Coordinates of C-alpha atoms in Angstrom, one line a residue:
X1 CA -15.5 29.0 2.5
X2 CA -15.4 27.0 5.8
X3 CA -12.5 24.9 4.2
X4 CA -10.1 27.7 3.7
X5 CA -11.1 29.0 7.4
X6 CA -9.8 25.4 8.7
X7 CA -6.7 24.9 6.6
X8 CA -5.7 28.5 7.7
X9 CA -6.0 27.2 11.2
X10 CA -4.4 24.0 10.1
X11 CA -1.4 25.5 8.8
X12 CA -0.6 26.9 12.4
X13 CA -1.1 23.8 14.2
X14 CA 1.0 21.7 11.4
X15 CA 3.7 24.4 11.8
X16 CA 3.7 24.0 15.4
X17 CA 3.6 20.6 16.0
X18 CA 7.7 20.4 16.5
X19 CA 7.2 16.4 17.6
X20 CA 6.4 15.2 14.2
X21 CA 9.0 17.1 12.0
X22 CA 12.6 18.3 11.5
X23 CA 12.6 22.1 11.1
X24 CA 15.2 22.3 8.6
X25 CA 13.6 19.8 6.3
X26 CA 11.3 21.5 4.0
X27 CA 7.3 21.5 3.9
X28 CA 4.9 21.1 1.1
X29 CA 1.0 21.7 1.9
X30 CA -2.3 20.4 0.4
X31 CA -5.6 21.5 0.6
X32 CA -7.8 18.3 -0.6
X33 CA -11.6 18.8 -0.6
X34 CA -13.4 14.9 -0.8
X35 CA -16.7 15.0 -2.8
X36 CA -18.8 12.6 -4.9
X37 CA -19.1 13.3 -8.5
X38 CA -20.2 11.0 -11.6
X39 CA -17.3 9.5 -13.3
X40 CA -17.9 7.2 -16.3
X41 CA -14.8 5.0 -16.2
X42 CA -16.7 1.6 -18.1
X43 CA -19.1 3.9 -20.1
X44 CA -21.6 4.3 -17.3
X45 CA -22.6 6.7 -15.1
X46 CA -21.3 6.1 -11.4
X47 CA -20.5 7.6 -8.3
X48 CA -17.3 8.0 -7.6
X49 CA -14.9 9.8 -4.9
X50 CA -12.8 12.7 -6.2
X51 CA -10.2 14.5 -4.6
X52 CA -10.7 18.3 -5.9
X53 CA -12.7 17.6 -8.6
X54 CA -10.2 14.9 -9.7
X55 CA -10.5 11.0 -10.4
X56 CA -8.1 9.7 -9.9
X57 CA -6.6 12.4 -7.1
X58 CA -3.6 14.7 -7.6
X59 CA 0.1 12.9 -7.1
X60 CA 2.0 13.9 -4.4
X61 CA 5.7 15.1 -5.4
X62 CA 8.1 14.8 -2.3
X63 CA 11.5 14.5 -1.4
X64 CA 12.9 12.1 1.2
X65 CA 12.2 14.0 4.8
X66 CA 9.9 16.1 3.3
X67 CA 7.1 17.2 5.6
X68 CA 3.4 17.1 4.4
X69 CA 0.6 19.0 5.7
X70 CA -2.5 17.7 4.1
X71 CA -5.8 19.0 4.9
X72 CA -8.3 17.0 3.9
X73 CA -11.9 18.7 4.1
X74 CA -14.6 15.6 3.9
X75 CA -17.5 16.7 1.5
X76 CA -19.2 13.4 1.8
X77 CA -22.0 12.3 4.0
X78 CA -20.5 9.6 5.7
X79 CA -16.5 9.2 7.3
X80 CA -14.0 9.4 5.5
X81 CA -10.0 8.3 5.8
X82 CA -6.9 8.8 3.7
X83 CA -4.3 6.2 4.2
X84 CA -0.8 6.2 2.6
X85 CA 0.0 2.8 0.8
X86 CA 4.1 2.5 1.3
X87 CA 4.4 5.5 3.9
X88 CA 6.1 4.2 6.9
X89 CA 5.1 6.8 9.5
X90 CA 8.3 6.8 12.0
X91 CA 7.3 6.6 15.2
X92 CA 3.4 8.1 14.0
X93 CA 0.5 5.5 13.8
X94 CA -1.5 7.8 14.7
X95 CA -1.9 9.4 11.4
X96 CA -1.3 6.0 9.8
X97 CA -5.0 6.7 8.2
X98 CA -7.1 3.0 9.1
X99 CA -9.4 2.3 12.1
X100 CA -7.1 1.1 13.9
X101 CA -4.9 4.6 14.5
X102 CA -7.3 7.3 13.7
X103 CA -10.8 8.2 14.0
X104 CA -12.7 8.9 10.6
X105 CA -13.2 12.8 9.2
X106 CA -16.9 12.8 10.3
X107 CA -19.2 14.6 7.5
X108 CA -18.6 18.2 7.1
X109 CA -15.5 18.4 8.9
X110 CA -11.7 18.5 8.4
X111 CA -8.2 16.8 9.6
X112 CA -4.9 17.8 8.8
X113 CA -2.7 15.1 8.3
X114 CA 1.0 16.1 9.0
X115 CA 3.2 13.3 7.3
X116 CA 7.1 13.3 7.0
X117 CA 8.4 11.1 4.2
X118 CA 11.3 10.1 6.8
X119 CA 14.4 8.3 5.4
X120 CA 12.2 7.1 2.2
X121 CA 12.3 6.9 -1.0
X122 CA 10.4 5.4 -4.1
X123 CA 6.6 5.1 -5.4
X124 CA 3.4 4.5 -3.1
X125 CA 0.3 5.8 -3.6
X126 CA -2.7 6.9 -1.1
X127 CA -6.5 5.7 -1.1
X128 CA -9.5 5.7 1.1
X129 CA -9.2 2.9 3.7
X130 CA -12.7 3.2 5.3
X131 CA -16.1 2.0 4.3
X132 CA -15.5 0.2 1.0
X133 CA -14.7 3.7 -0.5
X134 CA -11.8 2.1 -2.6
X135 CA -14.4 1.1 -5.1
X136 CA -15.1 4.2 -5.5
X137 CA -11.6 6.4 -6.5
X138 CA -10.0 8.8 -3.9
X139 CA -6.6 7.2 -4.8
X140 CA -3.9 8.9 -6.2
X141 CA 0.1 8.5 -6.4
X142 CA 3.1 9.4 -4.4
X143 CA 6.8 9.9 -5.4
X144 CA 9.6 10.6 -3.2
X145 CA 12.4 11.6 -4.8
X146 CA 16.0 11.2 -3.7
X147 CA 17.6 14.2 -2.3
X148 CA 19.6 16.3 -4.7
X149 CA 23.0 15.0 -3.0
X150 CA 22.2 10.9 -2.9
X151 CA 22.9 9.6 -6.5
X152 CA 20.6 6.8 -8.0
X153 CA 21.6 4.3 -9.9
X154 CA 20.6 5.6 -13.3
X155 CA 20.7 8.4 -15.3
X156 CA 17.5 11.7 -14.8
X157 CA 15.0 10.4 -17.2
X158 CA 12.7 12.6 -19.6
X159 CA 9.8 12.0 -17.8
X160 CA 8.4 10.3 -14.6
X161 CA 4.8 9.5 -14.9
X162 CA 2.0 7.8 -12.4
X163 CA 0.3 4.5 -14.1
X164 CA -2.3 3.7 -11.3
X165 CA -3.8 0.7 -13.2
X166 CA -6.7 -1.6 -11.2
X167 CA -9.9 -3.7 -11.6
X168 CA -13.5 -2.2 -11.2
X169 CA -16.9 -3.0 -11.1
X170 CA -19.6 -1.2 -12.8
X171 CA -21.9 -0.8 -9.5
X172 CA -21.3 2.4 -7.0
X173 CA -19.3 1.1 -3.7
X174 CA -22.3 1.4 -2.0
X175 CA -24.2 -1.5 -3.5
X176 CA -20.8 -3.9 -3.6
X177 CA -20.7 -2.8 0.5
X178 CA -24.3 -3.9 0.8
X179 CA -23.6 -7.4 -0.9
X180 CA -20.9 -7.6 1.8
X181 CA -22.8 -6.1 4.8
X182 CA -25.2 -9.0 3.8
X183 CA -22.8 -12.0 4.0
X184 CA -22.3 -12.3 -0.2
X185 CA -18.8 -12.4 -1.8
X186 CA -18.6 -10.0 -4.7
X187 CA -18.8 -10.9 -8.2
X188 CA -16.1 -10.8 -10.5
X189 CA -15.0 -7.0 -11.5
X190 CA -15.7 -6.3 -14.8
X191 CA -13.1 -4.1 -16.1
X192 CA -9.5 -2.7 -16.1
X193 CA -8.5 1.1 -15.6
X194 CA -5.1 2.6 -16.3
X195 CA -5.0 6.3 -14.4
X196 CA -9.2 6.1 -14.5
X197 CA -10.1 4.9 -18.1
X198 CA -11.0 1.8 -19.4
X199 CA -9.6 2.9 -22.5
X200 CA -7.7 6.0 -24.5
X201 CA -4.9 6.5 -21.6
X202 CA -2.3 7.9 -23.4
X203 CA 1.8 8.2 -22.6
X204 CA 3.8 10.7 -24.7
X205 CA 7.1 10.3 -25.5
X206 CA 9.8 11.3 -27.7
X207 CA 12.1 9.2 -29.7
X208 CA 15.0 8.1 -28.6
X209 CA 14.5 9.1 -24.9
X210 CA 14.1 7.4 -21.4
X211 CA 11.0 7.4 -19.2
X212 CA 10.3 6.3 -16.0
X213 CA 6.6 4.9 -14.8
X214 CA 5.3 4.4 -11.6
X215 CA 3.5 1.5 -11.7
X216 CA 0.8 1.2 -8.7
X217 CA -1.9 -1.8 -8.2
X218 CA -4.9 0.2 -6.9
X219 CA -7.1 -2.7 -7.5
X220 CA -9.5 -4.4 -5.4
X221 CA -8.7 -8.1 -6.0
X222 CA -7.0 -9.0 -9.4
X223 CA -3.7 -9.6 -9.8
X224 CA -2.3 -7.6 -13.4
X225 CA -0.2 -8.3 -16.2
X226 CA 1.4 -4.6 -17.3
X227 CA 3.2 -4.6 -21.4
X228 CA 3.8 -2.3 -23.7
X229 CA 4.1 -3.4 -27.6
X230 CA 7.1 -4.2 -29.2
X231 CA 9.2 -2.1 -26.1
X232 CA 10.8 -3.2 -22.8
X233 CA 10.7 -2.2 -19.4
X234 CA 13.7 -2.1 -16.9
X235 CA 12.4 -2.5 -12.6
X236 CA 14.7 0.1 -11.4
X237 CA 12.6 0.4 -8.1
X238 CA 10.1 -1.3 -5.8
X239 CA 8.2 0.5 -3.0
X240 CA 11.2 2.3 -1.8
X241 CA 13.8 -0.3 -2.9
X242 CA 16.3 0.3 -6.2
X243 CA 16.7 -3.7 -7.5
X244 CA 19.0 -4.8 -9.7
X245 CA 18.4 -3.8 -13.4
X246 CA 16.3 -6.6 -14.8
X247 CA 14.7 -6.2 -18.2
X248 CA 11.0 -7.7 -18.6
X249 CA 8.9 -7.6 -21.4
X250 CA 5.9 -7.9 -19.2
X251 CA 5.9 -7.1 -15.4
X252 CA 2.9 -8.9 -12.7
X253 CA 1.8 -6.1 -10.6
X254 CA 0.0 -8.1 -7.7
X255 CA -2.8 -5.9 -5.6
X256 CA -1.4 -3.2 -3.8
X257 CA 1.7 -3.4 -5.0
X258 CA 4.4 -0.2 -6.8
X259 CA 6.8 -0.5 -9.4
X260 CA 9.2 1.6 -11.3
X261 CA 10.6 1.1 -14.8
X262 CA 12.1 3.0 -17.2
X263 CA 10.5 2.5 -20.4
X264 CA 13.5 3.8 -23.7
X265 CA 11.1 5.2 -27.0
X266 CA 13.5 3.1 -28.9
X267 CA 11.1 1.8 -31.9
X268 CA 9.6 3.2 -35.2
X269 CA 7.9 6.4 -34.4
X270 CA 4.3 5.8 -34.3
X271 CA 1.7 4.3 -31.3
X272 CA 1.8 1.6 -29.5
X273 CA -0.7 -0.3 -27.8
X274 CA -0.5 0.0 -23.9
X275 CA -1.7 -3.4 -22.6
X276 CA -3.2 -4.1 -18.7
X277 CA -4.7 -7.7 -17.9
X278 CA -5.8 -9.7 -15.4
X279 CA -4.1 -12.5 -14.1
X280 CA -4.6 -16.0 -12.7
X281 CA -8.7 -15.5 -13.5
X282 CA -11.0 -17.9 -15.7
X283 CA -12.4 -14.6 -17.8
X284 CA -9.4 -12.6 -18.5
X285 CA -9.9 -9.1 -18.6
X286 CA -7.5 -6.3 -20.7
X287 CA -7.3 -3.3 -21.3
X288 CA -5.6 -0.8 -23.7
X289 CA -3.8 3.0 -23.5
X290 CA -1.7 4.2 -25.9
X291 CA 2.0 5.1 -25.9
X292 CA 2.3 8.1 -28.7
X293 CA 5.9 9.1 -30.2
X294 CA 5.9 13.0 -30.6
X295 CA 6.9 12.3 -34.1
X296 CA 4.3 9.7 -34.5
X297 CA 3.8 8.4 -38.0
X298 CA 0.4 6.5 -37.3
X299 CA -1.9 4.7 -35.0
X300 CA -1.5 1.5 -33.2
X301 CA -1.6 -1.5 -35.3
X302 CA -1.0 -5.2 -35.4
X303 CA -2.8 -7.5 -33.0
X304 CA -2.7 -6.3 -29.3
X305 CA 0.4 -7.8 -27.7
X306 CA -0.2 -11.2 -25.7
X307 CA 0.6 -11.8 -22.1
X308 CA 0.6 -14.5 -19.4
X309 CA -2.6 -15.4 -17.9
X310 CA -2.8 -18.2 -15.5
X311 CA 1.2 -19.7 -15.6
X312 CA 2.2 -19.8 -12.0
X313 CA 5.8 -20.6 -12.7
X314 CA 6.1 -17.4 -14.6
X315 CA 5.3 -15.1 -11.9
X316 CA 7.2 -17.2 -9.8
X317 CA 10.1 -16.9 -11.2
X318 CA 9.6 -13.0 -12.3
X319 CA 9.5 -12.5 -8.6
X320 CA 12.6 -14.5 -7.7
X321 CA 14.8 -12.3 -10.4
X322 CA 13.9 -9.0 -8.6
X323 CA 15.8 -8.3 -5.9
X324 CA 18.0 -5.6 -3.8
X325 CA 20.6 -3.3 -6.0
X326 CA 23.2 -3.6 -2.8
X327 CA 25.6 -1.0 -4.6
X328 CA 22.8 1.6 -4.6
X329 CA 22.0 4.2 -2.0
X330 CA 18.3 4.2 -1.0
X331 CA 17.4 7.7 1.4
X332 CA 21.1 7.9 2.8
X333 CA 24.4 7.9 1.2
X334 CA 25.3 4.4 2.1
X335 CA 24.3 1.7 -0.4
X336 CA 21.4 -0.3 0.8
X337 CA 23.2 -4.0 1.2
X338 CA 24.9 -2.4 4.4
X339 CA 22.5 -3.8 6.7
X340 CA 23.1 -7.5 7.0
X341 CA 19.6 -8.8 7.3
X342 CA 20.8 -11.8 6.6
X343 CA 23.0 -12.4 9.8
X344 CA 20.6 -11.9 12.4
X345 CA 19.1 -13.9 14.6
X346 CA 15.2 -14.3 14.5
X347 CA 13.4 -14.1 17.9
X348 CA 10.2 -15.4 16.5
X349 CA 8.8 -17.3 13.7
X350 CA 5.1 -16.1 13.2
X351 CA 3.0 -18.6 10.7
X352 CA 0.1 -16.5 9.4
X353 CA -2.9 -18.8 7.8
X354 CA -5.3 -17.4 5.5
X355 CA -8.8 -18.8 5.1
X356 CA -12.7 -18.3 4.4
X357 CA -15.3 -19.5 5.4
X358 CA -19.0 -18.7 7.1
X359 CA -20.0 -17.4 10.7
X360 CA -23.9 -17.0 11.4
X361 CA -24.4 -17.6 7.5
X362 CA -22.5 -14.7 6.2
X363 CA -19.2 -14.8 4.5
X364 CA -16.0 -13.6 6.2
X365 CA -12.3 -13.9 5.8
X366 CA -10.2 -14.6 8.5
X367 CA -6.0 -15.0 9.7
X368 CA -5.5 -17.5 12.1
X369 CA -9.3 -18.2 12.6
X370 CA -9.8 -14.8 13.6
X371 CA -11.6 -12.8 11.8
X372 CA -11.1 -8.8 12.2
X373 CA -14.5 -7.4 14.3
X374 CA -13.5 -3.5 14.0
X375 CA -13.6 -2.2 18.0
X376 CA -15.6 1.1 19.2
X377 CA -12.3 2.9 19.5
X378 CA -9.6 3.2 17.8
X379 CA -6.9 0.8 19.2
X380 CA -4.1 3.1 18.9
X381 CA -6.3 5.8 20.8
X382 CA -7.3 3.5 23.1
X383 CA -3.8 2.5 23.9
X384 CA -2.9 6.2 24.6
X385 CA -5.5 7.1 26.8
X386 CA -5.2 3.6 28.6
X387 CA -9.1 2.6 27.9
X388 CA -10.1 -1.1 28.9
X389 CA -11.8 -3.4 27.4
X390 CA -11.4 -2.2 23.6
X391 CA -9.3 -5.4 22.8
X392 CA -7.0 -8.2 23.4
X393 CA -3.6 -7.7 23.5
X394 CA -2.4 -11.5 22.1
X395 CA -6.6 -12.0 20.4
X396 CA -4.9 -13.4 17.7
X397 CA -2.2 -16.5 17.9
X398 CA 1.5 -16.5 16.1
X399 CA 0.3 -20.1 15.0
X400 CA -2.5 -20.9 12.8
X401 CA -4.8 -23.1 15.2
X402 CA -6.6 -25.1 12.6
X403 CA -9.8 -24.3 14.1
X404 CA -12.9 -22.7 13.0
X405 CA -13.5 -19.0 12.0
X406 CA -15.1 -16.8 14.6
X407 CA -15.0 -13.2 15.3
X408 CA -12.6 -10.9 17.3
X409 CA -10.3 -7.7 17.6
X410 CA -7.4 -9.6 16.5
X411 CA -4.2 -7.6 17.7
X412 CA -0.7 -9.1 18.3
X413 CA 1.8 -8.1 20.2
X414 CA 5.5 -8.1 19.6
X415 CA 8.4 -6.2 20.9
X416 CA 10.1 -3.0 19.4
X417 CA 13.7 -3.9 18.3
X418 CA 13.2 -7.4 17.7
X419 CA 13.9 -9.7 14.3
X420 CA 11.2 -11.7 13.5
X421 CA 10.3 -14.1 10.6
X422 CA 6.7 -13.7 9.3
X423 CA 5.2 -17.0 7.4
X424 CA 2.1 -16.1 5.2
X425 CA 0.4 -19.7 4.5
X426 CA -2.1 -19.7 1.4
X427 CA -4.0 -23.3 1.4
X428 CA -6.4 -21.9 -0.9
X429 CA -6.6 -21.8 -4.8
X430 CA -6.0 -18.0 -5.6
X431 CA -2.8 -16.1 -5.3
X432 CA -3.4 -13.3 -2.1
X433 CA -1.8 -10.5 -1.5
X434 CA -0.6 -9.0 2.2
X435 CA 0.9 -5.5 3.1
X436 CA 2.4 -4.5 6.0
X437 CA 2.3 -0.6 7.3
X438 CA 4.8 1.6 8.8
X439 CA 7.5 -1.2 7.7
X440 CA 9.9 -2.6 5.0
X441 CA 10.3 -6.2 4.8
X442 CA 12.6 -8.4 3.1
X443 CA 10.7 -10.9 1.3
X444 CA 13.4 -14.1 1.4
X445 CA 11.6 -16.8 0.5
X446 CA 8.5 -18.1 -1.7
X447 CA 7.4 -21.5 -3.0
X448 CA 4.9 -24.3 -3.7
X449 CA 3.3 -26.5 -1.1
X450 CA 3.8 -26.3 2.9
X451 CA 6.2 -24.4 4.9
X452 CA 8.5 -26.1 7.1
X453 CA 11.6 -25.5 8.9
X454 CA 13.8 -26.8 6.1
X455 CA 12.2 -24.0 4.0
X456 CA 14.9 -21.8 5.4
X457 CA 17.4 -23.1 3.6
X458 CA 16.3 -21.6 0.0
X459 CA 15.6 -18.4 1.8
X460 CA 17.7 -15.1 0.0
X461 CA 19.7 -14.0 2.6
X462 CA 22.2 -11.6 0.8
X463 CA 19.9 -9.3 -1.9
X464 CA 16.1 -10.4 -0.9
X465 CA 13.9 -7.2 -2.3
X466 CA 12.9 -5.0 0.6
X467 CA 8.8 -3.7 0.0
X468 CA 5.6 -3.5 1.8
X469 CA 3.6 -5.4 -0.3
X470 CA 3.8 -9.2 -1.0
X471 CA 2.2 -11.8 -3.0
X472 CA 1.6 -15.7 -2.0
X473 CA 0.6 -18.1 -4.6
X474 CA -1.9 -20.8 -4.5
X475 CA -1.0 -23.6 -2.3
X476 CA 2.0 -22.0 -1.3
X477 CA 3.7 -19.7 1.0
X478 CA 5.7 -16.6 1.3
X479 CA 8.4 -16.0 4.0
X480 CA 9.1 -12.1 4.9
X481 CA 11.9 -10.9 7.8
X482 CA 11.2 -7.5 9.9
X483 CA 13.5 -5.5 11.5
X484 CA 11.0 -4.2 14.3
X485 CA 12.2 -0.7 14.5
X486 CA 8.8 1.4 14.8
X487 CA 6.5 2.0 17.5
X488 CA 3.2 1.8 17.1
X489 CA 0.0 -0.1 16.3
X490 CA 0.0 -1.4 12.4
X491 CA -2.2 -2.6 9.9
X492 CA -1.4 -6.1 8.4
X493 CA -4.0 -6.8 5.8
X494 CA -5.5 -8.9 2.9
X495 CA -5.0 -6.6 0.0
X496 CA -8.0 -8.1 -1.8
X497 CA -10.2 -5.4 -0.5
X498 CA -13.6 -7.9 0.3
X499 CA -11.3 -10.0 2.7
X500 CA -10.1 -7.2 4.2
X501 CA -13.6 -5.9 4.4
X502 CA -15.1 -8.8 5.7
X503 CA -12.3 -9.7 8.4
X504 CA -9.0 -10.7 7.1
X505 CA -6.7 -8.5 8.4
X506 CA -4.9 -8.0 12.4
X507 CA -3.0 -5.3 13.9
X508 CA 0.5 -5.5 15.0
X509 CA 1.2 -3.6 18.4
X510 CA 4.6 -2.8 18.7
X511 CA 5.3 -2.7 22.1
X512 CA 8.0 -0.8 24.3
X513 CA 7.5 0.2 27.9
X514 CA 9.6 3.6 27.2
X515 CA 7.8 7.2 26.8
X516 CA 10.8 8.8 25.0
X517 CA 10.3 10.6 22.0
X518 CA 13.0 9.4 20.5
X519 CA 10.8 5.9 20.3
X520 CA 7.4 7.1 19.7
X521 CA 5.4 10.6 19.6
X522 CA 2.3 11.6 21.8
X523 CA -0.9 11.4 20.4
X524 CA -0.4 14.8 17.7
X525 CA -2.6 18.0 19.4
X526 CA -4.8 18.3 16.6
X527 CA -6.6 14.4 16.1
X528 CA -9.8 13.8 16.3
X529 CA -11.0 11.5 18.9
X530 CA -13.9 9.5 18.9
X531 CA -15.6 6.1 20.4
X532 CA -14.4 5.7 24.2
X533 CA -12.3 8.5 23.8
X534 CA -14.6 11.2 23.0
X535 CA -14.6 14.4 24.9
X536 CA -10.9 13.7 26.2
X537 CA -8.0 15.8 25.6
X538 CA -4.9 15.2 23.4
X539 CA -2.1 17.4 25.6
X540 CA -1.3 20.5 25.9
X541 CA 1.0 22.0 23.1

């Protein structure tokens, strides 16, 4: 098969490429061929993305440092990308896996991705960033595990099990992209999955033991309420992050975003009702999976456990209690409250405005009255090869302007190794969700009503949670700080997948004048170029 041909050739190139990896860290290699296939998640025939015959895709298992060499063979008949929720990609964007960084895996063809899973930890998962293809499937989940040397804060569980739970919509991906191609919003979704079913998902354990779940949002837009009947869950873990050991009955998993708890088969051996359901919507949708005792001594029973549904104040205050286990070690053997985010200086306050609205009749989203017009080029490429005219460095402003939607390449520039304080601003009456890549932020600060300078002084500036992923409730904003330590061009997004779709989303270009490698590597030998930079060279080996 062509396939094997190209990953035999792939394997050369990832083993040679010295820029992007440490030789004495180890390497684990994938061979993922993309196809269609009919799935039948809500009981009807669809079309859906699978990744070797899979929906959802195959986890990744890593360690922190591991390398990756991921070839992914695109069996569809249109582009295809694989981006990596959570994955910061040190000094990389160019295989961050959007539009932005890296030209799409035309039909027919291959790309190796080479990843390194540098100084991380935690739970992430991947999915397909281009073309509304999210509706679809291709997603799947990624652990990286501590190294056998850094202790965790708790003991090895019994098992450690991906929970990709998410919305969907009974129509293929292609007729939801045509409703937004032709300036509609999308109707509601009209189901739950947990790991692809709308029902029967089933997690074994035995009694008396400890699990740990990875808990990934791989939704489009709804917001979820995760329980399991009559058993608690500890958050040991958030996108890369061990928190303090707080014990929930029910956990919010807003869009895009990864949790782990450990889950103790503590109860009367038999099933319990596994419970997903949406949050903060008129029509609440839920879903059930089962958790089965080895020993079980019957079937799920009693009335399927309640959760919240539209309390703000809940949420709120769920997110508030999780924060930063400062005694832990995260990637390295120091414990994570090391770093003092909390006693540097800022040297810029961003404010980031969300909003909707019309241009030429047809719905878009928009940040700062800019709404995201996707350029010929990559930017990231475009940047390398020093092409013209693809954007606008500063196309988007660090205040919102108050003025009406229109369209542009909205990329903003800030400086490598400087502290800034990001504001996201949600006037309307839905709660949003924004993720950054290639970073960890600390989120410090959340609340009703308008931001203001005086909404410092609530800010968490000893043991905020550090993720990549963040909600903002209605009428309310969300206050994140960023340590600017990685070159490169990133994605900052709308993780309800329309807006992003229809224009709410920017790119930050982080900017240093320097060519050392020791701030950002070349352009890898192997990417595909395409746009303005088609028919150019990458560099010689």
């Amino acid at each position: 098969m062509a396939a094997n041909a190209s990953f035999a050739a792939a394997l050369l190139i990832g083993l040679s490429l010295l820029f992007a990896v440490v030789a004495e860290d180890p390497y684990r290699f994938f061979e993922w061929n993309i196809t269609y296939g009919d799935i039948y998640p809500l009981g009807v025939r669809q079309q859906g993305i699978l990744i070797n015959g899979q929906f959802p895709g195959p986890d990744i298992h890593s360690v922190t440092n591991d390398n990756l060499i991921i070839n992914v063979y695109n069996s569809l008949d249109e582009p295809f990308l694989l981006s990596w929720n959570g994955i910061q990609q040190r000094r990389n964007s160019f295989v961050d896996g959007v539009y932005g960084t890296t030209c799409p895996i035309p039909p027919g063809k291959n790309y190796t991705y080479i990843l390194q899973m540098k100084d991380q930890i935690g739970s992430f998962y991947y999915f397909p960033s281009l073309g509304f293809h999210k509706a679809a499937g291709g997603f799947g989940g990624i652990r990286i595990l501590s190294r056998p040397r850094i202790p965790v804060p708790f003991p090895d569980p019994a098992g450690d099990t991906t929970v990709l739970i998410g919305d969907w919509y009974k129509s293929n991906h292609t007729d939801l992209r045509a409703q937004l191609d032709n300036g509609k919003k999308l109707p509601l979704p009209d189901g739950i999955l947990i790991n692809g079913r709308s029902s029967g998902a089933t997690l074994n354990v035995e009694q008396g033991k400890t699990y740990r779940l990875r808990i990934s949002n791989v939704g489009l837009q709804d917001s979820l309420n995760f329980r399991i009947q009559d058993h608690k869950m500890k958050v040991i873990e958030v996108e890369g992050t061990h928190t303090l050991q707080t014990t929930f009955s029910s956990l919010d998993v807003h869009v895009g975003q990864s949790y782990s708890v450990l889950v103790t088969a503590d109860q009367t051996p038999r099933d319990y009702y596994v419970v997903v359901s949406s949050r903060f919507t008129s029509n609440v949708l839920t879903t059930t999976g089962i958790l089965r005792y080895s020993n079980s001594a019957g079937g799920v029973s009693g009335p399927i456990p309640g959760g919240p549904t539209i309390q703000i104040d809940w949420s709120l205050n769920q997110a508030r209690a999780i924060r930063t286990n400062l005694t832990a070690s995260g990637p390295r053997p120091n414990p994570q409250g090391s770093y003092h985010y909390g006693m540097i200086n800022t040297t810029r306050t961003i404010r980031l405005a969300s909003s909707a609205g019309q241009v030429d009749g047809k719905q878009r989203y928009a940040v700062n009255s800019v709404s995201f017009k996707p350029a010929d080029t990559p930017l990231k490429i475009a940047d390398y090869f020093k092409i013209d005219g693809v954007y606008r460095s500063g196309s988007i402003q660090y205040q919102p302007t108050g003025g009406g939607i229109y369209l542009d390449t909205s990329v903003m520039q800030v400086d490598y190794r400087t502290f800034v304080e990001i504001v996201f601003e949600n006037s309307e009456d839905i709660v949003q969700s924004w993720h950054l890549d290639g970073y960890s932020f600390w989120v410090v600060g959340m609340d009703g009503g308008q931001w203001s300078p005086d909404s410092r002084n609530e800010y968490n500036l000893r043991d905020a949670v550090a993720r990549c992923t963040v909600q903002v409730y209605p009428s309310s904003w969300t206050a994140i700080l960023i340590a600017l330590d990685n070159v490169g061009m990133w994605n900052l997004r709308s993780e309800f997948w329309a807006r992003q779709y229809l224009g709410q989303q920017l790119y930050l270009r982080v900017y240093t004048p320097s060519t050392s490698l020791r701030d950002e590597y070349p352009i890898p030998k192997n990417a595909l170029l395409c746009g303005r930079a088609s028919g150019r060279r990458t560099r010689p080996l």
